[in-house]
Amino acid sequence: MTEATSYAGARLCYDADSHIMELPDFFREFADPGHRDAMPELDTAAGSRIGPMIAEYAKTKKHSAEEIAAQVALGERLVTGPKGYQALGAFDRDERKQALDQLGFQKQLVFSTFAAGTVFRKIPGGVDLQYAAARAHNRAMAHFCAKDSRLMGIAALPLNSIPHALAELDNIISLGLKSVWVPHQPAGDKSPGHIDLDPVWAKMAEAGLPFALHVGGDPLQMDPAWMNNGRPLPTDWLGGGENLRGKDMTVLHQAAERFISVLVFDGVFQRHPKLRGIVVELGCGWVPEMLVRLDWTHKNWAKSEPLLAELKIPPSQQIIDRMAFTPYPFEDVGDIIRRSDPRLYMFASDYPHTEGSKTPMERFDKFLEGHDQARKDLFYSGNFARQFALSPVPAMQAAE
């Protein structure tokens, strides 16, 4: 399939969010032999009501010939087809190559769907087993992405044990993964900006591995007390009870905003000038106000807090220089750019998740009407290229 007949067409487009839909033996297949029997069974119930179908896929490791043929026949309209486990390339790497041909994205970040949440939680068996699960996760992601250079696998790394994290970072680098998903939570009993974590951030920076924050790196749902209003508990948007509800969605970004704010105020970006980061599937409508809030907080609290007084570059500029965010398809990214900076935002399809919609490009194009081509190019490829040091990186001043 040629570019002209793909979903992206002739446009250069890098996709900052896609997923593998893990099969139940995801951990055990890639675990060290000594940990294999202790690996947790992957819980796929949170995002699916098709248990028997998943069980069949676990046996065959691929879709049926009929399923594949039907989706190949969709051509450039693949994004309108089946989602989740039923989507082309959801869990088979050869199918994903075909799916990318039809989508036309020149690069695509690949996150896990359910497995990272397991890695980030405390696993019965202790920290050794937790990091063994991380190692299995990262091997699985590298395996999925190994046959197509367009696929950029995302590692998962808990930060609650610094020695374990440093050892696993060496593994991540050797596997050729392209970014490190960390939970947007405290690192055990420490701030993620604690000086003890400097070796972790330094190793990521020197290796050119941006850290990633992604939905699922913190609990999806707010404390149950907030849902107790004396009325029946609503179902989530998938019709069950394990995923996001309306109240949850309104505050989903707050833990990520806190994590970023802490990194800036603890001086992490200042101490590690090569460190970059991405925030994916947590929206970006909150970003312009965060920049304003960080700057006025810095200005006023630097009078009483010596660490803030040591920051040489304004917090907003640190974030503009080092970070990028993906909007939801229903967010007016054009307006968000006007209120902040065009260098901050990246296109994401969320393939094959339903949340990415069946018309992501069409939606973003509509929001970007009135912006010049330079800004559109930054959104669809340039800001991604900057974060991942792809060549050539478009000149930033072209959008200023």
Protein backbone atom coordinates (compact mmCIF):
# COMPACT_ATOMS: atom_id res chain seq x y z
CA MET A 1 0.00 0.00 0.00
CA THR A 2 1.43 3.39 -0.97
CA GLU A 3 1.38 6.57 1.09
CA ALA A 4 -1.21 8.05 -1.25
CA THR A 5 -3.72 5.35 -0.31
CA SER A 6 -3.00 5.29 3.42
CA TYR A 7 -5.00 7.13 6.08
CA ALA A 8 -2.24 9.72 6.52
CA GLY A 9 -1.84 10.10 2.78
CA ALA A 10 1.19 12.08 1.66
CA ARG A 11 1.41 13.92 4.99
CA LEU A 12 4.40 13.16 7.26
CA CYS A 13 2.80 11.93 10.46
CA TYR A 14 4.31 10.45 13.61
CA ASP A 15 1.84 8.81 16.00
CA ALA A 16 2.63 9.47 19.67
CA ASP A 17 0.22 6.90 21.09
CA SER A 18 -0.72 3.37 20.15
CA HIS A 19 -1.07 0.14 22.08
CA ILE A 20 -0.58 -3.56 22.13
CA MET A 21 -3.57 -5.52 23.46
CA GLU A 22 -1.80 -8.05 25.66
CA LEU A 23 -2.81 -11.69 25.79
CA PRO A 24 -3.12 -13.36 29.23
CA ASP A 25 0.33 -15.00 29.12
CA PHE A 26 2.06 -11.70 28.34
CA PHE A 27 4.26 -11.79 31.46
CA ARG A 28 4.97 -15.48 31.63
CA GLU A 29 6.03 -15.78 28.00
CA PHE A 30 8.86 -13.28 28.48
CA ALA A 31 9.76 -13.75 32.16
CA ASP A 32 13.03 -15.11 33.47
CA PRO A 33 12.65 -18.87 34.01
CA GLY A 34 13.14 -18.48 37.75
CA HIS A 35 10.24 -16.02 38.00
CA ARG A 36 7.90 -17.44 35.37
CA ASP A 37 5.62 -19.42 37.66
CA ALA A 38 5.30 -16.47 40.05
CA MET A 39 4.31 -13.98 37.35
CA PRO A 40 0.81 -12.56 37.77
CA GLU A 41 -1.87 -13.53 35.28
CA LEU A 42 -2.69 -10.47 33.24
CA ASP A 43 -6.08 -9.03 34.11
CA THR A 44 -7.77 -8.00 30.87
CA ALA A 45 -11.24 -7.58 32.35
CA ALA A 46 -10.91 -3.85 32.96
CA GLY A 47 -11.22 -2.96 29.29
CA SER A 48 -13.11 -5.79 27.69
CA ARG A 49 -16.30 -7.80 27.79
CA ILE A 50 -15.14 -10.37 25.24
CA GLY A 51 -13.47 -12.90 27.49
CA PRO A 52 -14.16 -15.99 25.33
CA MET A 53 -12.74 -14.22 22.28
CA ILE A 54 -9.58 -13.26 24.16
CA ALA A 55 -9.21 -16.87 25.29
CA GLU A 56 -9.35 -17.98 21.67
CA TYR A 57 -6.80 -15.37 20.62
CA ALA A 58 -4.56 -16.62 23.44
CA LYS A 59 -4.54 -20.01 21.73
CA THR A 60 -4.06 -18.90 18.12
CA LYS A 61 -1.92 -15.76 18.74
CA LYS A 62 -3.53 -14.15 15.69
CA HIS A 63 -6.83 -13.23 14.12
CA SER A 64 -8.63 -15.56 11.76
CA ALA A 65 -7.95 -15.29 8.05
CA GLU A 66 -11.44 -13.88 7.61
CA GLU A 67 -10.89 -11.16 10.22
CA ILE A 68 -7.59 -10.15 8.65
CA ALA A 69 -9.00 -10.08 5.13
CA ALA A 70 -11.92 -7.90 6.20
CA GLN A 71 -9.64 -5.32 7.78
CA VAL A 72 -7.10 -5.31 4.97
CA ALA A 73 -10.03 -4.64 2.66
CA LEU A 74 -10.74 -1.44 4.62
CA GLY A 75 -7.52 0.04 3.19
CA GLU A 76 -7.01 3.63 4.30
CA ARG A 77 -10.24 3.41 6.31
CA LEU A 78 -8.71 0.93 8.77
CA VAL A 79 -9.07 3.42 11.62
CA THR A 80 -12.86 3.14 11.22
CA GLY A 81 -12.75 -0.63 11.68
CA PRO A 82 -12.78 -2.91 14.74
CA LYS A 83 -11.06 -1.69 17.89
CA GLY A 84 -9.42 -3.31 20.88
CA TYR A 85 -8.52 -6.99 20.64
CA GLN A 86 -10.36 -7.33 17.34
CA ALA A 87 -8.29 -4.68 15.55
CA LEU A 88 -5.66 -5.58 12.99
CA GLY A 89 -2.27 -5.72 14.71
CA ALA A 90 -3.69 -5.55 18.21
CA PHE A 91 -1.39 -8.32 19.47
CA ASP A 92 0.38 -9.79 16.43
CA ARG A 93 3.45 -7.92 15.21
CA ASP A 94 3.15 -9.08 11.61
CA GLU A 95 -0.42 -7.80 11.49
CA ARG A 96 0.72 -4.48 12.99
CA LYS A 97 3.10 -4.00 10.07
CA GLN A 98 0.13 -4.34 7.71
CA ALA A 99 -1.92 -2.01 9.89
CA LEU A 100 0.82 0.65 9.75
CA ASP A 101 0.96 0.38 5.97
CA GLN A 102 -2.75 1.20 5.89
CA LEU A 103 -2.53 3.95 8.50
CA GLY A 104 0.52 5.54 6.89
CA PHE A 105 2.21 6.72 10.10
CA GLN A 106 5.98 6.89 9.66
CA LYS A 107 6.62 6.30 13.37
CA GLN A 108 4.34 4.99 16.08
CA LEU A 109 4.94 4.80 19.82
CA VAL A 110 3.64 1.54 21.29
CA PHE A 111 2.50 1.31 24.91
CA SER A 112 1.08 -1.68 26.71
CA THR A 113 -2.59 -1.54 27.69
CA PHE A 114 -2.99 -3.47 30.93
CA ALA A 115 0.47 -4.74 31.82
CA ALA A 116 2.14 -1.53 32.96
CA GLY A 117 -0.51 -1.08 35.64
CA THR A 118 0.51 -4.45 37.04
CA VAL A 119 4.20 -3.48 36.91
CA PHE A 120 3.54 -0.22 38.76
CA ARG A 121 1.58 -1.85 41.60
CA LYS A 122 3.22 -3.63 44.50
CA ILE A 123 3.15 -7.32 43.57
CA PRO A 124 2.87 -10.05 46.20
CA GLY A 125 6.40 -11.44 46.37
CA GLY A 126 8.18 -8.13 46.84
CA VAL A 127 10.28 -5.70 44.86
CA ASP A 128 12.35 -8.41 43.11
CA LEU A 129 9.20 -9.85 41.54
CA GLN A 130 7.91 -6.38 40.67
CA TYR A 131 11.03 -5.61 38.67
CA ALA A 132 11.02 -9.12 37.18
CA ALA A 133 7.56 -8.25 35.86
CA ALA A 134 8.97 -4.98 34.49
CA ARG A 135 11.73 -6.93 32.74
CA ALA A 136 9.19 -9.33 31.20
CA HIS A 137 7.04 -6.38 30.10
CA ASN A 138 9.99 -4.68 28.45
CA ARG A 139 11.13 -7.82 26.63
CA ALA A 140 7.59 -8.29 25.34
CA MET A 141 7.43 -4.72 24.06
CA ALA A 142 10.80 -5.04 22.34
CA HIS A 143 9.71 -8.32 20.73
CA PHE A 144 6.50 -6.78 19.39
CA CYS A 145 8.36 -3.84 17.82
CA ALA A 146 11.43 -5.70 16.57
CA LYS A 147 10.31 -6.44 13.01
CA ASP A 148 9.32 -2.92 11.94
CA SER A 149 11.53 0.13 12.47
CA ARG A 150 8.46 2.36 12.45
CA LEU A 151 7.37 0.88 15.78
CA MET A 152 8.92 2.51 18.85
CA GLY A 153 8.40 0.41 21.95
CA ILE A 154 7.79 1.99 25.35
CA ALA A 155 9.33 0.42 28.46
CA ALA A 156 7.73 0.40 31.92
CA LEU A 157 9.85 1.29 34.94
CA PRO A 158 8.78 1.61 38.59
CA LEU A 159 10.85 4.12 40.55
CA ASN A 160 10.34 2.81 44.09
CA SER A 161 13.71 0.99 44.18
CA ILE A 162 16.59 2.98 42.74
CA PRO A 163 19.07 0.07 42.45
CA HIS A 164 16.47 -2.07 40.69
CA ALA A 165 15.47 0.83 38.43
CA LEU A 166 19.07 1.46 37.36
CA ALA A 167 19.61 -2.21 36.57
CA GLU A 168 16.42 -2.38 34.54
CA LEU A 169 17.35 0.81 32.68
CA ASP A 170 20.44 -1.00 31.40
CA ASN A 171 18.13 -3.74 30.13
CA ILE A 172 15.81 -1.18 28.51
CA ILE A 173 18.72 0.43 26.69
CA SER A 174 20.03 -2.93 25.47
CA LEU A 175 16.56 -3.87 24.19
CA GLY A 176 16.41 -0.74 22.03
CA LEU A 177 13.19 0.62 23.54
CA LYS A 178 12.59 4.30 22.84
CA SER A 179 10.98 5.79 25.94
CA VAL A 180 10.48 4.93 29.60
CA TRP A 181 6.98 4.99 31.05
CA VAL A 182 7.16 5.86 34.75
CA PRO A 183 4.21 6.06 37.16
CA HIS A 184 3.20 9.64 37.94
CA GLN A 185 3.36 8.98 41.67
CA PRO A 186 5.94 9.46 44.42
CA ALA A 187 8.97 7.21 44.04
CA GLY A 188 8.28 5.08 47.09
CA ASP A 189 8.70 7.51 50.00
CA LYS A 190 10.54 10.07 47.86
CA SER A 191 9.66 12.87 45.49
CA PRO A 192 10.52 11.94 41.89
CA GLY A 193 12.78 14.99 42.09
CA HIS A 194 14.77 13.64 45.04
CA ILE A 195 18.52 13.86 44.49
CA ASP A 196 18.80 10.10 45.06
CA LEU A 197 16.98 9.61 41.75
CA ASP A 198 19.47 11.74 39.82
CA PRO A 199 21.32 8.65 38.51
CA VAL A 200 18.04 7.40 37.00
CA TRP A 201 17.22 10.69 35.25
CA ALA A 202 20.86 11.06 34.18
CA LYS A 203 20.93 7.62 32.58
CA MET A 204 17.70 8.32 30.67
CA ALA A 205 19.02 11.68 29.51
CA GLU A 206 22.36 10.34 28.32
CA ALA A 207 20.67 7.45 26.51
CA GLY A 208 18.25 9.82 24.76
CA LEU A 209 15.24 8.10 26.35
CA PRO A 210 12.40 10.52 27.15
CA PHE A 211 10.35 9.60 30.18
CA ALA A 212 6.66 9.08 29.52
CA LEU A 213 3.59 9.69 31.64
CA HIS A 214 0.49 7.89 30.41
CA VAL A 215 -3.01 7.21 31.65
CA GLY A 216 -2.76 4.16 33.90
CA GLY A 217 0.39 5.41 35.61
CA ASP A 218 -1.82 6.47 38.53
CA PRO A 219 -5.18 5.01 39.64
CA LEU A 220 -7.90 5.83 37.15
CA GLN A 221 -10.65 6.33 39.70
CA MET A 222 -10.93 8.84 42.51
CA ASP A 223 -11.44 7.76 46.10
CA PRO A 224 -14.82 5.99 46.45
CA ALA A 225 -15.98 8.58 48.98
CA TRP A 226 -16.20 11.15 46.18
CA MET A 227 -18.63 8.88 44.35
CA ASN A 228 -20.88 8.40 47.38
CA ASN A 229 -23.60 10.96 46.72
CA GLY A 230 -26.54 8.90 47.94
CA ARG A 231 -27.51 7.89 44.42
CA PRO A 232 -26.81 4.78 42.34
CA LEU A 233 -23.19 4.46 41.25
CA PRO A 234 -22.91 5.07 37.49
CA THR A 235 -21.28 2.56 35.20
CA ASP A 236 -18.11 3.55 33.40
CA TRP A 237 -18.18 4.55 29.74
CA LEU A 238 -17.67 0.94 28.65
CA GLY A 239 -20.69 -0.18 30.63
CA GLY A 240 -18.80 -1.85 33.48
CA GLY A 241 -17.30 -0.43 36.62
CA GLU A 242 -13.53 -0.58 36.31
CA ASN A 243 -12.83 2.30 33.93
CA LEU A 244 -13.32 6.07 33.98
CA ARG A 245 -16.53 7.75 34.97
CA GLY A 246 -17.39 11.41 34.44
CA LYS A 247 -16.09 12.60 37.79
CA ASP A 248 -12.86 10.68 37.32
CA MET A 249 -12.26 12.30 33.94
CA THR A 250 -12.41 15.82 35.37
CA VAL A 251 -9.37 15.22 37.60
CA LEU A 252 -7.48 12.54 35.66
CA HIS A 253 -4.64 14.91 34.72
CA GLN A 254 -3.98 16.22 38.22
CA ALA A 255 -1.46 13.58 39.29
CA ALA A 256 0.51 14.14 36.07
CA GLU A 257 0.46 17.90 36.58
CA ARG A 258 1.72 17.40 40.13
CA PHE A 259 4.52 15.08 38.91
CA ILE A 260 5.72 17.58 36.30
CA SER A 261 5.50 20.51 38.72
CA VAL A 262 7.59 18.61 41.25
CA LEU A 263 10.26 17.76 38.66
CA VAL A 264 10.56 21.41 37.71
CA PHE A 265 10.60 22.82 41.25
CA ASP A 266 13.01 20.13 42.47
CA GLY A 267 15.39 21.21 39.70
CA VAL A 268 15.45 17.95 37.74
CA PHE A 269 15.36 19.60 34.31
CA GLN A 270 17.99 22.11 35.37
CA ARG A 271 20.36 19.39 36.60
CA HIS A 272 19.77 17.21 33.53
CA PRO A 273 19.70 19.49 30.48
CA LYS A 274 19.28 16.59 28.03
CA LEU A 275 16.25 15.10 29.77
CA ARG A 276 12.97 15.15 27.86
CA GLY A 277 9.49 13.90 28.63
CA ILE A 278 6.12 13.21 27.03
CA VAL A 279 2.62 13.13 28.52
CA VAL A 280 0.27 10.84 26.62
CA GLU A 281 -3.48 10.17 26.81
CA LEU A 282 -3.96 12.55 29.71
CA GLY A 283 -5.23 15.41 27.59
CA CYS A 284 -3.65 18.84 27.31
CA GLY A 285 -6.35 21.43 27.93
CA TRP A 286 -4.86 21.91 31.38
CA VAL A 287 -1.35 22.69 30.11
CA PRO A 288 -1.68 26.45 29.37
CA GLU A 289 -2.94 27.17 32.87
CA MET A 290 -0.22 24.96 34.39
CA LEU A 291 2.45 27.06 32.67
CA VAL A 292 0.96 30.26 34.07
CA ARG A 293 0.56 28.78 37.55
CA LEU A 294 4.13 27.47 37.69
CA ASP A 295 5.56 30.83 36.65
CA TRP A 296 3.69 32.92 39.18
CA THR A 297 4.31 30.35 41.92
CA HIS A 298 8.02 30.42 41.10
CA LYS A 299 8.10 34.22 41.07
CA ASN A 300 6.43 34.57 44.45
CA TRP A 301 7.73 31.57 46.38
CA ALA A 302 11.34 32.05 45.23
CA LYS A 303 11.45 34.82 47.82
CA SER A 304 11.14 32.27 50.63
CA GLU A 305 12.35 28.99 49.09
CA PRO A 306 16.05 28.88 48.16
CA LEU A 307 15.61 25.90 45.80
CA LEU A 308 13.11 27.85 43.69
CA ALA A 309 15.41 30.85 43.68
CA GLU A 310 18.09 28.63 42.10
CA LEU A 311 15.97 27.98 38.98
CA LYS A 312 17.67 29.93 36.19
CA ILE A 313 15.04 29.33 33.48
CA PRO A 314 11.33 30.09 34.07
CA PRO A 315 9.30 26.90 34.68
CA SER A 316 7.10 27.47 31.64
CA GLN A 317 10.15 27.71 29.39
CA GLN A 318 11.62 24.54 30.87
CA ILE A 319 8.44 22.67 29.94
CA ILE A 320 8.23 24.20 26.46
CA ASP A 321 11.86 23.24 25.83
CA ARG A 322 11.66 19.69 27.20
CA MET A 323 8.13 18.29 27.04
CA ALA A 324 5.28 17.47 24.69
CA PHE A 325 1.66 16.49 25.30
CA THR A 326 -1.03 14.69 23.30
CA PRO A 327 -4.60 16.04 23.13
CA TYR A 328 -7.73 13.96 23.26
CA PRO A 329 -9.53 13.97 19.90
CA PHE A 330 -12.34 16.06 21.38
CA GLU A 331 -10.01 18.81 22.68
CA ASP A 332 -9.65 21.97 20.61
CA VAL A 333 -5.89 21.75 20.15
CA GLY A 334 -5.92 24.85 17.94
CA ASP A 335 -7.23 26.97 20.80
CA ILE A 336 -4.84 25.31 23.26
CA ILE A 337 -1.92 26.21 20.98
CA ARG A 338 -3.08 29.82 20.83
CA ARG A 339 -3.10 29.97 24.63
CA SER A 340 0.36 28.47 25.05
CA ASP A 341 3.01 27.38 22.53
CA PRO A 342 2.88 25.31 19.30
CA ARG A 343 5.97 23.33 20.32
CA LEU A 344 4.10 21.54 23.11
CA TYR A 345 1.65 19.23 21.32
CA MET A 346 1.78 16.01 19.28
CA PHE A 347 -0.67 13.98 17.23
CA ALA A 348 -1.83 10.66 18.69
CA SER A 349 -4.21 8.07 17.26
CA ASP A 350 -4.48 5.77 20.33
CA TYR A 351 -4.79 2.86 17.88
CA PRO A 352 -6.38 0.38 18.44
CA HIS A 353 -8.20 1.81 21.45
CA THR A 354 -11.74 3.06 21.04
CA GLU A 355 -10.86 6.33 22.78
CA GLY A 356 -8.82 7.45 19.78
CA SER A 357 -12.01 7.65 17.72
CA LYS A 358 -12.59 6.62 14.12
CA THR A 359 -11.63 10.07 12.78
CA PRO A 360 -8.66 11.42 14.76
CA MET A 361 -6.99 13.33 11.90
CA GLU A 362 -10.24 14.80 10.70
CA ARG A 363 -11.02 16.08 14.18
CA PHE A 364 -7.58 17.60 14.73
CA ASP A 365 -7.55 19.13 11.23
CA LYS A 366 -10.80 20.90 12.01
CA PHE A 367 -9.40 22.33 15.25
CA LEU A 368 -6.22 23.45 13.43
CA GLU A 369 -8.08 25.45 10.79
CA GLY A 370 -6.63 28.96 10.69
CA HIS A 371 -3.16 27.84 11.79
CA ASP A 372 -0.34 28.04 9.27
CA GLN A 373 1.30 24.96 7.78
CA ALA A 374 4.38 25.31 9.99
CA ARG A 375 2.29 24.87 13.12
CA LYS A 376 0.38 21.96 11.63
CA ASP A 377 3.67 20.29 10.73
CA LEU A 378 4.90 20.72 14.29
CA PHE A 379 1.77 19.01 15.57
CA TYR A 380 1.82 16.07 13.16
CA SER A 381 5.57 15.41 13.08
CA GLY A 382 7.94 18.17 14.24
CA ASN A 383 7.38 18.04 17.98
CA PHE A 384 7.62 14.25 17.96
CA ALA A 385 10.86 14.52 15.99
CA ARG A 386 12.29 16.92 18.54
CA GLN A 387 11.44 14.70 21.51
CA PHE A 388 12.98 11.62 19.91
CA ALA A 389 15.88 13.31 18.12
CA LEU A 390 14.71 12.24 14.69
CA SER A 391 16.41 13.87 11.74
CA PRO A 392 15.76 16.34 10.35
CA VAL A 393 14.13 18.23 13.22
CA PRO A 394 12.14 21.22 11.87
CA ALA A 395 13.33 24.64 13.02
CA MET A 396 11.23 25.71 15.99
CA GLN A 397 11.30 29.37 15.07
CA ALA A 398 9.25 28.57 11.97
CA ALA A 399 6.18 28.39 14.18
CA GLU A 400 6.91 31.36 16.42
